[in-house]
Structure formats: C-alpha cells, structure tokens
Amino acid sequence: MRRRIKAEVAVPDVPGFGYRSFFIRREKGGRPSTPRIFDSGERPYRPIARHPRLLDNGLVRLEVNADGAINLTDLDTGERFERMLELVDNGCRGDVWVHHAPNHDRIITSSGAPTQVAVVCNSGLRATVSISTTMRLPISLTADREARSSNDIATDIQTEITLHRGSKRVDICTSFENKARDHFLRVRIPTAIATDSCWCDAPFDVIERRFTLSGHDGLCGPELVRQSFGSFVDVSDGRTRGLALFARTNKEFGLETEDGAATLVLSLLRATNGSYPMDLFVMVDTDDQFAQCLGRQRFEYALYPHAGRWRDADLPRHCAEYLHPCIAVQSSKGRNPGTLPLASGSFLQLERGALLLSCVKKSEDRASWIVRLFNPCDEEVQDKLMLFRRPSHVEEVRLDESHLRTLELDAEGAVPLVVAPHKIITLALSFDGAMGEVTE
C-alpha cells in the first residue's frame, strides 16, 4: 500500500557529479491534504504565467503571438528577440542523404494558421504554455516529383514551452502525427544579429561555422546549406546580444541571413523516399517507407539568451544541465553502514570549469577509472580535478588507455592540470579499497 504524490520542489544547488539528500516527513495540520487546495482562492506563490500569452520569471519574459510565434526578452540585458518558432514546411524530392526541393515548390508556414494557446502548468517554480497549430500540408509530391500535391492534409502541431524559476532557459517540445510524405519541416529562430557565422560544439571542440556563399555561382550546394552540431549552437554579437540553441534530438541546423540579420533554422523532420546513392552514378531504391517518418514525432530543444560569447556565458554547463537534468531517487534513511556524507557530496568536480568533460568510465583492462577532459579554447588553461576520495595513483594515458606519464597530487589530493589549446587529456585514477573495485 502506498500513496504516490507528485510534487514540485525548489532544490538547492546540487554538487557537480554528486547528490543532495532530502527527508520527506508527514506533517500534521497546515494545509488540507487534497488536490483542491486553491478552492479558497489562496495562492501561496507568484505564478510564472501571468496569463496564457505571457510568462515572466524575473529573468526573461516570453510573449506568445496570435499565430504561435514567440517574443523573448532578456530582462538582464534588455535585448528582445521577436517572432521565433515559426514553422516552415516545403517539399522534398531528394534522397536520404541530400535534400532537394521540387522545381515547383509550395512553402507552407505557421504564420496565420489557426492556433490555440493554453496554460497547462503554472506555479512559482515553472509554467508551461501549450500552442496548438493546424497546418495544411500537401499529402505528397506529384507523380513526376516536380511539384507538391494539391491534396492537403490537416496536421495538428503542438508546441509546449516551459519556463523555470531562476533560469533563462526556455524549454520547448514540438510533437505531431506525421501523415504527409515528401516534405521538410523546420523551425525558424530569428536573432537580429548581423553575422554569417556561429559557434557550435563538435567532438572534443567548440568550433566556428561560417555560412558565407562559396560556390562559383554564388550559391552553396544543398549539402552545405545545413550543417551538424553536437548539442548547442550559439549566435552572438560578442556584447549584450546572444542566443543559444540547445537540442536533445535533432542535430542539423542552418543559418540564413536576410538584410544582414541571422536566423537559426533547426531541422525537425525531412520525409523523403528510401533511395540512397551508392556512388556518383548509381542510386539504390528501397520499398521501405522508413524515410518518410510517418507516425508520431517528438522534438525537444531549448533557447538560452545571454550576453557575451559562448565561453563568457558558460554555455557548455547550461547545455549539460539541460541534457542531463538531476534525477530523483528514493534511498534508505541513512542508517546503513557507509562512508558517504548523508547531506550532500560530489564524486568529482573541476575547480574552475575551464575544461570540458567528455566521459567517466571504467578502464578496459585495469582496476581504474577513466576520466577524459578536453580544452576547446585557443589558449592554454589551468584547472584542478577534485575527487571525493584521494586516489592512490593517477596517470595520464592515451585514448587507448596506454601509459603516458604519472601525475602528482596536491596537498588536498586534487589533480592539477595544465592543458594546451584544443587538446584532449585522459586520466586513469586508481583507488585503494572499495572505490577501486570496478565491476560491470
């Protein structure tokens, strides 16, 4: 027998790669134990959603337009971003590798489409507004694949936008049932920043990507208009106006410029036939419709306004908090034998956060733990890896975990690190006792 309760709780800072413990106790008296605690009209907090089209947590203000596009204001800098999250859909007659629009395309946007807005969650800790938009999409291409069909199908697209207390991050989830074929759906995020480049993360680096037209005819090839990223893309003027895009799902984007202003374009879905090239002259066609992406689709991404450049805004950390949120687990009352502190603890931390973490894993062939870090900056950085328990031995190893050199610990048992620009460093940590026992 149990009573299951869902609760929103303001959690103090949790140490990096660590935990913080809380006790749940039954309290007599106080508020009635009923889900209808607001029947009296009492509201013991200031809600983030002021009304269905306005969310404000004191750090950012979010306004929902009549057609579902949003305006976002950074209350720290006063910078305002307008008409974001407009959906754009056009035809696709390419293959599973490259997108090609039909010669006679018909572009459908969410601007002016029937839209309903409702608040689905509202408290002093978070608020979620749901935007339901109906777009009429051509059901497929024509038989000759030169144009989009004149037969349309109604597609209901729901976008939920969540704003949390104490955070500038705007979480977004777009979902719908895809019933149309041969189309390419994207979401536009205007930045009003005069640039043709952006910064995004890549394996062991953060790199600048430029979208300058480079072809001999002044055009990019279709394979260059969109590029990949790992988890975040950032556009910034280097001063007060910056906007980052985080993504849990799709990892393809473009940067379009109009009148010198840059617009991030995130690819959501590209439905196409199952053909793919074997070489320059041979195409293989499959009867499988997997590439049409039919059925239920869900995309999760977030926006983060900031000042300065990506490093000034500490975007890798904010993106990591989005990709890997804290997890709540139930444990014992803390009366069992053990050496971990009950209140809180951290298994490993970087003192300055100058390095970025790639992985923590067990060694392939020894009783050690592998910690891999990298420096994405153009200059040498110094940092210190602090561990919950003093290791008995630390060595720097190669990516294949073969020995390079032994490292010394400081007086507190931390590992001082000096890492050259754009360098990967891999550490093998050995511990005496139970912490050194590596199991599957």
Tab-separated table of C-alpha atoms in Angstrom:
chain	number	residue	atom	x	y	z
A	1	MET	CA	0.000	0.000	0.000
A	2	ARG	CA	1.326	3.401	-0.885
A	3	ARG	CA	0.340	6.976	-1.595
A	4	ARG	CA	2.100	8.333	-4.645
A	5	ILE	CA	2.494	12.122	-4.652
A	6	LYS	CA	3.870	14.293	-7.442
A	7	ALA	CA	5.406	17.483	-6.108
A	8	GLU	CA	7.373	20.445	-7.392
A	9	VAL	CA	10.234	21.249	-5.063
A	10	ALA	CA	12.814	24.039	-5.150
A	11	VAL	CA	16.106	22.137	-4.852
A	12	PRO	CA	19.245	23.974	-3.670
A	13	ASP	CA	22.391	23.614	-5.763
A	14	VAL	CA	23.467	20.004	-6.226
A	15	PRO	CA	27.264	19.497	-6.285
A	16	GLY	CA	28.812	18.582	-9.626
A	17	PHE	CA	28.657	14.821	-10.291
A	18	GLY	CA	27.152	14.437	-6.871
A	19	TYR	CA	23.976	14.393	-4.842
A	20	ARG	CA	21.985	16.217	-2.205
A	21	SER	CA	19.665	14.387	0.206
A	22	PHE	CA	16.218	15.426	1.433
A	23	PHE	CA	13.860	13.978	4.012
A	24	ILE	CA	10.129	13.754	3.394
A	25	ARG	CA	8.129	13.865	6.599
A	26	ARG	CA	4.402	13.825	7.196
A	27	GLU	CA	3.279	16.979	8.987
A	28	LYS	CA	0.047	17.235	10.884
A	29	GLY	CA	-2.175	20.263	10.420
A	30	GLY	CA	-1.320	23.000	7.956
A	31	ARG	CA	-2.887	22.842	4.522
A	32	PRO	CA	-5.561	20.252	3.817
A	33	SER	CA	-4.366	17.055	2.123
A	34	THR	CA	-6.359	17.497	-1.072
A	35	PRO	CA	-5.524	18.406	-4.681
A	36	ARG	CA	-8.053	21.266	-4.455
A	37	ILE	CA	-6.003	23.428	-2.101
A	38	PHE	CA	-6.727	26.598	-4.068
A	39	ASP	CA	-10.515	26.424	-3.792
A	40	SER	CA	-10.338	29.159	-1.189
A	41	GLY	CA	-8.672	31.485	-3.689
A	42	GLU	CA	-5.420	31.431	-1.733
A	43	ARG	CA	-2.315	31.166	-3.910
A	44	PRO	CA	0.864	30.866	-1.801
A	45	TYR	CA	3.252	31.848	-4.627
A	46	ARG	CA	3.663	34.239	-7.544
A	47	PRO	CA	2.845	32.258	-10.708
A	48	ILE	CA	5.243	32.495	-13.674
A	49	ALA	CA	2.404	32.549	-16.238
A	50	ARG	CA	0.754	35.923	-15.781
A	51	HIS	CA	-1.834	34.967	-18.406
A	52	PRO	CA	-1.906	32.391	-21.254
A	53	ARG	CA	0.231	34.552	-23.562
A	54	LEU	CA	2.740	35.943	-21.050
A	55	LEU	CA	5.361	34.105	-18.965
A	56	ASP	CA	7.764	36.035	-16.741
A	57	ASN	CA	10.177	34.624	-14.135
A	58	GLY	CA	12.060	37.856	-13.483
A	59	LEU	CA	14.955	36.856	-15.752
A	60	VAL	CA	13.198	36.524	-19.093
A	61	ARG	CA	9.778	37.471	-20.402
A	62	LEU	CA	8.066	35.334	-23.022
A	63	GLU	CA	5.109	36.554	-25.097
A	64	VAL	CA	3.050	34.293	-27.369
A	65	ASN	CA	1.695	35.894	-30.550
A	66	ALA	CA	-1.696	35.039	-32.006
A	67	ASP	CA	-0.156	32.670	-34.592
A	68	GLY	CA	2.048	30.848	-32.059
A	69	ALA	CA	5.330	32.674	-32.719
A	70	ILE	CA	7.001	33.923	-29.538
A	71	ASN	CA	8.855	37.046	-28.470
A	72	LEU	CA	11.584	36.636	-25.858
A	73	THR	CA	13.095	39.444	-23.767
A	74	ASP	CA	16.266	39.063	-21.720
A	75	LEU	CA	15.460	41.209	-18.689
A	76	ASP	CA	19.140	41.436	-17.683
A	77	THR	CA	20.308	42.996	-20.952
A	78	GLY	CA	17.018	44.344	-22.319
A	79	GLU	CA	17.608	42.513	-25.626
A	80	ARG	CA	14.426	41.342	-27.353
A	81	PHE	CA	14.078	38.503	-29.878
A	82	GLU	CA	10.898	38.548	-31.949
A	83	ARG	CA	8.803	36.062	-33.912
A	84	MET	CA	10.702	32.922	-33.006
A	85	LEU	CA	9.460	29.341	-33.528
A	86	GLU	CA	7.672	29.953	-36.813
A	87	LEU	CA	7.248	26.595	-38.581
A	88	VAL	CA	8.195	26.326	-42.263
A	89	ASP	CA	7.420	23.329	-44.471
A	90	ASN	CA	8.434	22.789	-48.076
A	91	GLY	CA	8.585	19.849	-50.471
A	92	CYS	CA	11.411	17.326	-50.627
A	93	ARG	CA	12.331	15.226	-53.653
A	94	GLY	CA	15.859	14.377	-52.529
A	95	ASP	CA	17.169	11.138	-51.084
A	96	VAL	CA	18.176	10.003	-47.618
A	97	TRP	CA	21.483	11.870	-47.975
A	98	VAL	CA	20.649	15.239	-49.513
A	99	HIS	CA	17.580	17.471	-49.567
A	100	HIS	CA	16.330	18.805	-52.917
A	101	ALA	CA	13.210	20.939	-53.183
A	102	PRO	CA	10.886	20.190	-56.136
A	103	ASN	CA	11.160	22.513	-59.110
A	104	HIS	CA	7.685	23.849	-58.388
A	105	ASP	CA	7.672	24.075	-54.629
A	106	ARG	CA	4.907	25.315	-52.339
A	107	ILE	CA	6.064	26.646	-48.979
A	108	ILE	CA	3.673	26.380	-46.023
A	109	THR	CA	4.257	28.345	-42.807
A	110	SER	CA	2.527	28.533	-39.441
A	111	SER	CA	2.135	32.293	-39.836
A	112	GLY	CA	-1.595	32.982	-39.891
A	113	ALA	CA	-2.503	29.330	-39.259
A	114	PRO	CA	-5.325	28.516	-36.798
A	115	THR	CA	-3.732	28.487	-33.332
A	116	GLN	CA	-4.912	27.849	-29.787
A	117	VAL	CA	-2.919	28.795	-26.691
A	118	ALA	CA	-3.484	27.398	-23.190
A	119	VAL	CA	-1.616	27.230	-19.887
A	120	VAL	CA	-1.192	23.589	-18.851
A	121	CYS	CA	1.035	24.127	-15.790
A	122	ASN	CA	1.571	27.204	-13.647
A	123	SER	CA	3.295	27.618	-10.309
A	124	GLY	CA	6.036	29.652	-8.733
A	125	LEU	CA	8.585	27.082	-9.898
A	126	ARG	CA	7.618	26.541	-13.528
A	127	ALA	CA	4.974	27.302	-16.090
A	128	THR	CA	4.126	25.561	-19.348
A	129	VAL	CA	2.066	27.003	-22.158
A	130	SER	CA	0.732	24.807	-24.981
A	131	ILE	CA	0.492	26.177	-28.529
A	132	SER	CA	-1.635	24.085	-30.895
A	133	THR	CA	-1.309	24.998	-34.567
A	134	THR	CA	-3.071	23.392	-37.526
A	135	MET	CA	-1.083	23.422	-40.771
A	136	ARG	CA	-2.484	22.054	-44.009
A	137	LEU	CA	0.383	20.151	-45.639
A	138	PRO	CA	0.386	18.668	-49.161
A	139	ILE	CA	-0.048	14.937	-48.772
A	140	SER	CA	2.958	14.152	-51.026
A	141	LEU	CA	4.719	15.173	-54.208
A	142	THR	CA	3.065	14.743	-57.576
A	143	ALA	CA	3.725	11.545	-59.528
A	144	ASP	CA	6.551	13.159	-61.533
A	145	ARG	CA	8.041	14.573	-58.280
A	146	GLU	CA	8.242	18.033	-59.847
A	147	ALA	CA	5.709	19.722	-57.544
A	148	ARG	CA	3.739	19.284	-54.339
A	149	SER	CA	0.329	17.670	-54.477
A	150	SER	CA	-2.778	19.847	-54.467
A	151	ASN	CA	-4.341	17.444	-51.959
A	152	ASP	CA	-3.720	18.725	-48.430
A	153	ILE	CA	-3.983	17.038	-45.068
A	154	ALA	CA	-4.587	18.842	-41.764
A	155	THR	CA	-1.633	18.403	-39.395
A	156	ASP	CA	-2.090	19.437	-35.765
A	157	ILE	CA	1.268	20.505	-34.312
A	158	GLN	CA	1.573	21.039	-30.568
A	159	THR	CA	4.437	23.018	-29.066
A	160	GLU	CA	4.843	23.157	-25.297
A	161	ILE	CA	7.048	25.927	-23.905
A	162	THR	CA	8.280	25.760	-20.308
A	163	LEU	CA	9.940	28.441	-18.209
A	164	HIS	CA	11.510	27.608	-14.823
A	165	ARG	CA	12.143	29.824	-11.837
A	166	GLY	CA	15.720	31.108	-11.636
A	167	SER	CA	16.645	30.142	-15.207
A	168	LYS	CA	16.864	31.976	-18.510
A	169	ARG	CA	16.472	28.748	-20.432
A	170	VAL	CA	13.248	28.261	-22.404
A	171	ASP	CA	12.431	24.552	-22.869
A	172	ILE	CA	10.469	23.598	-25.985
A	173	CYS	CA	8.834	20.353	-27.087
A	174	THR	CA	7.192	20.091	-30.526
A	175	SER	CA	5.144	16.993	-31.356
A	176	PHE	CA	2.672	15.884	-34.030
A	177	GLU	CA	1.402	12.930	-36.024
A	178	ASN	CA	3.105	12.980	-39.415
A	179	LYS	CA	0.727	11.863	-42.162
A	180	ALA	CA	2.340	13.710	-45.078
A	181	ARG	CA	5.153	12.473	-47.323
A	182	ASP	CA	7.949	14.144	-49.232
A	183	HIS	CA	8.283	17.256	-47.103
A	184	PHE	CA	10.823	19.110	-44.967
A	185	LEU	CA	9.677	20.752	-41.695
A	186	ARG	CA	11.876	23.298	-39.903
A	187	VAL	CA	11.555	25.914	-37.182
A	188	ARG	CA	12.894	29.456	-37.630
A	189	ILE	CA	14.638	31.340	-34.805
A	190	PRO	CA	15.468	34.940	-35.857
A	191	THR	CA	18.298	36.528	-33.867
A	192	ALA	CA	18.500	40.007	-35.483
A	193	ILE	CA	22.306	39.704	-35.140
A	194	ALA	CA	24.383	40.862	-38.103
A	195	THR	CA	26.610	37.853	-38.793
A	196	ASP	CA	27.124	34.963	-41.190
A	197	SER	CA	28.768	32.665	-38.625
A	198	CYS	CA	28.002	30.903	-35.375
A	199	TRP	CA	29.685	28.670	-32.817
A	200	CYS	CA	28.692	25.090	-32.099
A	201	ASP	CA	30.098	22.126	-30.248
A	202	ALA	CA	31.749	19.246	-32.053
A	203	PRO	CA	33.650	16.173	-30.847
A	204	PHE	CA	36.255	17.482	-28.356
A	205	ASP	CA	35.887	21.079	-29.527
A	206	VAL	CA	33.730	24.172	-29.959
A	207	ILE	CA	34.126	25.480	-33.490
A	208	GLU	CA	33.052	28.403	-35.623
A	209	ARG	CA	30.856	27.560	-38.608
A	210	ARG	CA	30.521	30.053	-41.436
A	211	PHE	CA	27.685	30.157	-43.918
A	212	THR	CA	29.287	32.501	-46.447
A	213	LEU	CA	28.226	31.697	-50.002
A	214	SER	CA	31.221	29.970	-51.548
A	215	GLY	CA	30.177	28.385	-54.841
A	216	HIS	CA	31.454	29.681	-58.183
A	217	ASP	CA	27.917	30.795	-58.960
A	218	GLY	CA	27.482	32.493	-55.588
A	219	LEU	CA	25.444	29.645	-54.123
A	220	CYS	CA	26.119	26.885	-51.631
A	221	GLY	CA	25.427	23.317	-52.653
A	222	PRO	CA	22.432	21.751	-50.888
A	223	GLU	CA	24.789	19.673	-48.723
A	224	LEU	CA	26.372	22.868	-47.323
A	225	VAL	CA	23.272	24.924	-46.525
A	226	ARG	CA	22.703	22.884	-43.355
A	227	GLN	CA	25.346	21.540	-41.003
A	228	SER	CA	25.542	19.349	-37.921
A	229	PHE	CA	26.182	20.161	-34.283
A	230	GLY	CA	26.627	18.164	-31.104
A	231	SER	CA	24.326	19.755	-28.563
A	232	PHE	CA	24.400	23.565	-28.864
A	233	VAL	CA	24.640	26.362	-31.425
A	234	ASP	CA	25.290	29.977	-30.468
A	235	VAL	CA	24.889	33.265	-32.344
A	236	SER	CA	26.248	36.369	-30.643
A	237	ASP	CA	27.377	39.926	-31.274
A	238	GLY	CA	30.015	39.459	-28.577
A	239	ARG	CA	28.482	42.133	-26.357
A	240	THR	CA	24.937	42.126	-24.988
A	241	ARG	CA	23.020	40.149	-27.594
A	242	GLY	CA	23.448	36.401	-27.789
A	243	LEU	CA	21.108	33.456	-28.339
A	244	ALA	CA	21.969	29.785	-27.933
A	245	LEU	CA	20.030	26.777	-29.191
A	246	PHE	CA	20.252	23.511	-27.229
A	247	ALA	CA	18.890	20.265	-28.684
A	248	ARG	CA	18.212	16.823	-27.247
A	249	THR	CA	17.009	15.313	-30.504
A	250	ASN	CA	17.687	16.830	-33.915
A	251	LYS	CA	21.266	17.923	-34.649
A	252	GLU	CA	21.002	19.688	-38.023
A	253	PHE	CA	20.718	23.442	-38.497
A	254	GLY	CA	21.219	26.250	-40.962
A	255	LEU	CA	21.995	29.935	-40.639
A	256	GLU	CA	20.070	32.153	-43.024
A	257	THR	CA	20.759	35.864	-43.434
A	258	GLU	CA	18.318	38.474	-44.631
A	259	ASP	CA	19.279	42.156	-44.703
A	260	GLY	CA	22.384	41.138	-42.758
A	261	ALA	CA	20.418	39.615	-39.847
A	262	ALA	CA	20.965	35.938	-38.990
A	263	THR	CA	18.175	33.414	-38.442
A	264	LEU	CA	18.858	29.983	-36.970
A	265	VAL	CA	16.844	27.280	-38.731
A	266	LEU	CA	16.518	23.972	-36.879
A	267	SER	CA	15.594	20.921	-38.957
A	268	LEU	CA	12.777	18.939	-37.360
A	269	LEU	CA	11.735	16.377	-39.935
A	270	ARG	CA	12.732	15.531	-43.506
A	271	ALA	CA	10.391	12.966	-45.047
A	272	THR	CA	11.704	11.506	-48.289
A	273	ASN	CA	11.825	8.295	-50.301
A	274	GLY	CA	14.110	5.437	-49.388
A	275	SER	CA	16.653	5.927	-52.171
A	276	TYR	CA	20.318	6.496	-51.461
A	277	PRO	CA	23.406	6.868	-53.652
A	278	MET	CA	25.992	4.096	-53.913
A	279	ASP	CA	28.317	6.356	-55.927
A	280	LEU	CA	28.015	9.301	-58.304
A	281	PHE	CA	26.018	7.327	-60.883
A	282	VAL	CA	24.173	4.545	-59.036
A	283	MET	CA	21.094	5.048	-56.859
A	284	VAL	CA	19.521	2.250	-54.817
A	285	ASP	CA	15.765	2.434	-54.202
A	286	THR	CA	14.042	0.564	-51.379
A	287	ASP	CA	10.341	-0.114	-50.996
A	288	ASP	CA	10.589	0.564	-47.267
A	289	GLN	CA	8.923	3.850	-46.275
A	290	PHE	CA	11.052	4.356	-43.147
A	291	ALA	CA	12.489	7.606	-44.527
A	292	GLN	CA	9.006	9.154	-44.800
A	293	CYS	CA	8.969	9.426	-40.977
A	294	LEU	CA	5.274	8.578	-40.748
A	295	GLY	CA	3.666	8.414	-37.319
A	296	ARG	CA	4.146	10.214	-34.023
A	297	GLN	CA	7.096	12.619	-33.880
A	298	ARG	CA	8.575	14.481	-30.900
A	299	PHE	CA	11.386	17.052	-30.820
A	300	GLU	CA	12.973	18.615	-27.729
A	301	TYR	CA	15.122	21.742	-27.829
A	302	ALA	CA	15.681	24.931	-25.828
A	303	LEU	CA	16.655	28.592	-26.210
A	304	TYR	CA	19.062	30.456	-23.955
A	305	PRO	CA	19.556	34.263	-24.269
A	306	HIS	CA	22.812	35.643	-22.899
A	307	ALA	CA	25.424	38.397	-23.022
A	308	GLY	CA	28.962	37.933	-24.348
A	309	ARG	CA	30.263	34.992	-26.327
A	310	TRP	CA	29.699	31.293	-25.689
A	311	ARG	CA	32.560	30.992	-23.206
A	312	ASP	CA	31.552	34.135	-21.302
A	313	ALA	CA	28.020	32.737	-20.920
A	314	ASP	CA	29.275	29.294	-19.778
A	315	LEU	CA	27.083	27.654	-22.418
A	316	PRO	CA	28.585	24.137	-22.112
A	317	ARG	CA	27.471	23.984	-18.474
A	318	HIS	CA	23.983	25.336	-19.158
A	319	CYS	CA	23.603	22.918	-22.060
A	320	ALA	CA	24.773	19.997	-19.901
A	321	GLU	CA	22.180	20.929	-17.269
A	322	TYR	CA	19.524	20.737	-19.999
A	323	LEU	CA	20.731	17.453	-21.499
A	324	HIS	CA	21.390	15.732	-18.151
A	325	PRO	CA	18.945	17.010	-15.518
A	326	CYS	CA	19.082	15.834	-11.920
A	327	ILE	CA	17.328	12.556	-11.171
A	328	ALA	CA	15.289	11.958	-8.013
A	329	VAL	CA	15.715	8.547	-6.394
A	330	GLN	CA	14.463	7.043	-3.153
A	331	SER	CA	17.024	5.714	-0.694
A	332	SER	CA	17.186	4.461	2.862
A	333	LYS	CA	17.084	6.656	5.948
A	334	GLY	CA	20.861	6.901	6.087
A	335	ARG	CA	21.206	4.406	8.930
A	336	ASN	CA	23.016	1.758	6.902
A	337	PRO	CA	26.812	1.401	7.106
A	338	GLY	CA	28.713	3.626	4.707
A	339	THR	CA	31.241	6.404	4.385
A	340	LEU	CA	29.448	8.871	2.104
A	341	PRO	CA	28.148	12.026	3.822
A	342	LEU	CA	24.378	11.910	4.128
A	343	ALA	CA	23.584	15.546	3.324
A	344	SER	CA	25.493	16.015	0.061
A	345	GLY	CA	28.658	15.061	-1.754
A	346	SER	CA	30.498	15.276	-5.062
A	347	PHE	CA	32.395	12.431	-6.672
A	348	LEU	CA	34.393	14.697	-8.955
A	349	GLN	CA	34.481	18.409	-9.707
A	350	LEU	CA	36.540	20.854	-11.741
A	351	GLU	CA	37.646	23.804	-9.651
A	352	ARG	CA	37.391	26.425	-12.425
A	353	GLY	CA	35.329	24.636	-15.038
A	354	ALA	CA	37.878	25.685	-17.661
A	355	LEU	CA	37.951	22.157	-19.119
A	356	LEU	CA	35.002	20.232	-20.516
A	357	LEU	CA	34.213	16.664	-19.532
A	358	SER	CA	33.924	14.011	-22.221
A	359	CYS	CA	33.424	10.804	-20.231
A	360	VAL	CA	33.783	8.875	-16.987
A	361	LYS	CA	34.132	5.123	-17.453
A	362	LYS	CA	35.848	2.068	-16.054
A	363	SER	CA	39.189	1.146	-17.521
A	364	GLU	CA	39.233	-1.516	-20.212
A	365	ASP	CA	41.954	-3.636	-18.637
A	366	ARG	CA	42.698	-2.493	-15.074
A	367	ALA	CA	41.023	-1.603	-11.778
A	368	SER	CA	40.960	2.106	-12.545
A	369	TRP	CA	38.525	4.800	-13.504
A	370	ILE	CA	38.980	6.766	-16.731
A	371	VAL	CA	38.155	10.498	-16.788
A	372	ARG	CA	38.512	12.238	-20.146
A	373	LEU	CA	38.598	16.049	-20.447
A	374	PHE	CA	39.365	18.492	-23.224
A	375	ASN	CA	40.216	22.143	-23.755
A	376	PRO	CA	38.110	23.756	-26.534
A	377	CYS	CA	39.800	27.161	-26.220
A	378	ASP	CA	42.539	28.808	-28.271
A	379	GLU	CA	44.723	29.306	-25.194
A	380	GLU	CA	46.256	27.056	-22.573
A	381	VAL	CA	44.072	26.593	-19.486
A	382	GLN	CA	44.754	25.516	-15.933
A	383	ASP	CA	42.241	23.639	-13.828
A	384	LYS	CA	42.107	21.213	-10.944
A	385	LEU	CA	40.232	17.904	-10.761
A	386	MET	CA	38.888	17.447	-7.225
A	387	LEU	CA	37.787	13.975	-6.123
A	388	PHE	CA	35.718	12.718	-3.220
A	389	ARG	CA	38.444	10.323	-2.156
A	390	ARG	CA	42.191	10.731	-2.530
A	391	PRO	CA	43.369	8.418	-5.325
A	392	SER	CA	46.315	6.132	-4.701
A	393	HIS	CA	47.680	6.627	-8.214
A	394	VAL	CA	46.958	8.975	-11.145
A	395	GLU	CA	48.432	8.740	-14.610
A	396	GLU	CA	47.836	10.405	-17.931
A	397	VAL	CA	47.036	7.872	-20.633
A	398	ARG	CA	46.374	7.886	-24.355
A	399	LEU	CA	42.934	7.384	-25.842
A	400	ASP	CA	43.668	3.650	-25.969
A	401	GLU	CA	44.469	3.920	-22.211
A	402	SER	CA	48.163	3.121	-22.612
A	403	HIS	CA	50.522	4.898	-20.199
A	404	LEU	CA	51.951	8.364	-20.910
A	405	ARG	CA	53.129	9.724	-17.554
A	406	THR	CA	52.393	9.658	-13.828
A	407	LEU	CA	50.784	12.770	-12.313
A	408	GLU	CA	51.348	14.234	-8.862
A	409	LEU	CA	48.567	15.216	-6.440
A	410	ASP	CA	48.478	18.447	-4.482
A	411	ALA	CA	48.199	18.636	-0.693
A	412	GLU	CA	44.376	18.271	-0.806
A	413	GLY	CA	44.524	15.178	-3.021
A	414	ALA	CA	43.352	17.025	-6.156
A	415	VAL	CA	44.905	16.652	-9.618
A	416	PRO	CA	46.372	19.931	-11.008
A	417	LEU	CA	46.022	20.101	-14.785
A	418	VAL	CA	47.592	22.309	-17.455
A	419	VAL	CA	46.092	21.583	-20.871
A	420	ALA	CA	47.223	23.014	-24.200
A	421	PRO	CA	44.740	24.579	-26.671
A	422	HIS	CA	42.378	22.114	-28.350
A	423	LYS	CA	43.939	19.163	-26.538
A	424	ILE	CA	42.334	16.024	-25.088
A	425	ILE	CA	43.619	14.714	-21.765
A	426	THR	CA	42.712	11.268	-20.397
A	427	LEU	CA	43.343	10.294	-16.785
A	428	ALA	CA	43.432	6.842	-15.176
A	429	LEU	CA	42.542	7.046	-11.455
A	430	SER	CA	43.268	4.211	-9.044
A	431	PHE	CA	41.855	3.968	-5.506
A	432	ASP	CA	42.594	1.773	-2.535
A	433	GLY	CA	39.675	-0.148	-1.051
A	434	ALA	CA	36.083	-0.497	-2.222
A	435	MET	CA	36.089	2.532	-4.505
A	436	GLY	CA	38.737	0.885	-6.637
A	437	GLU	CA	36.704	-2.270	-7.267
A	438	VAL	CA	35.474	-1.916	-10.835
A	439	THR	CA	32.521	-4.108	-11.783
A	440	GLU	CA	30.161	-4.352	-14.731
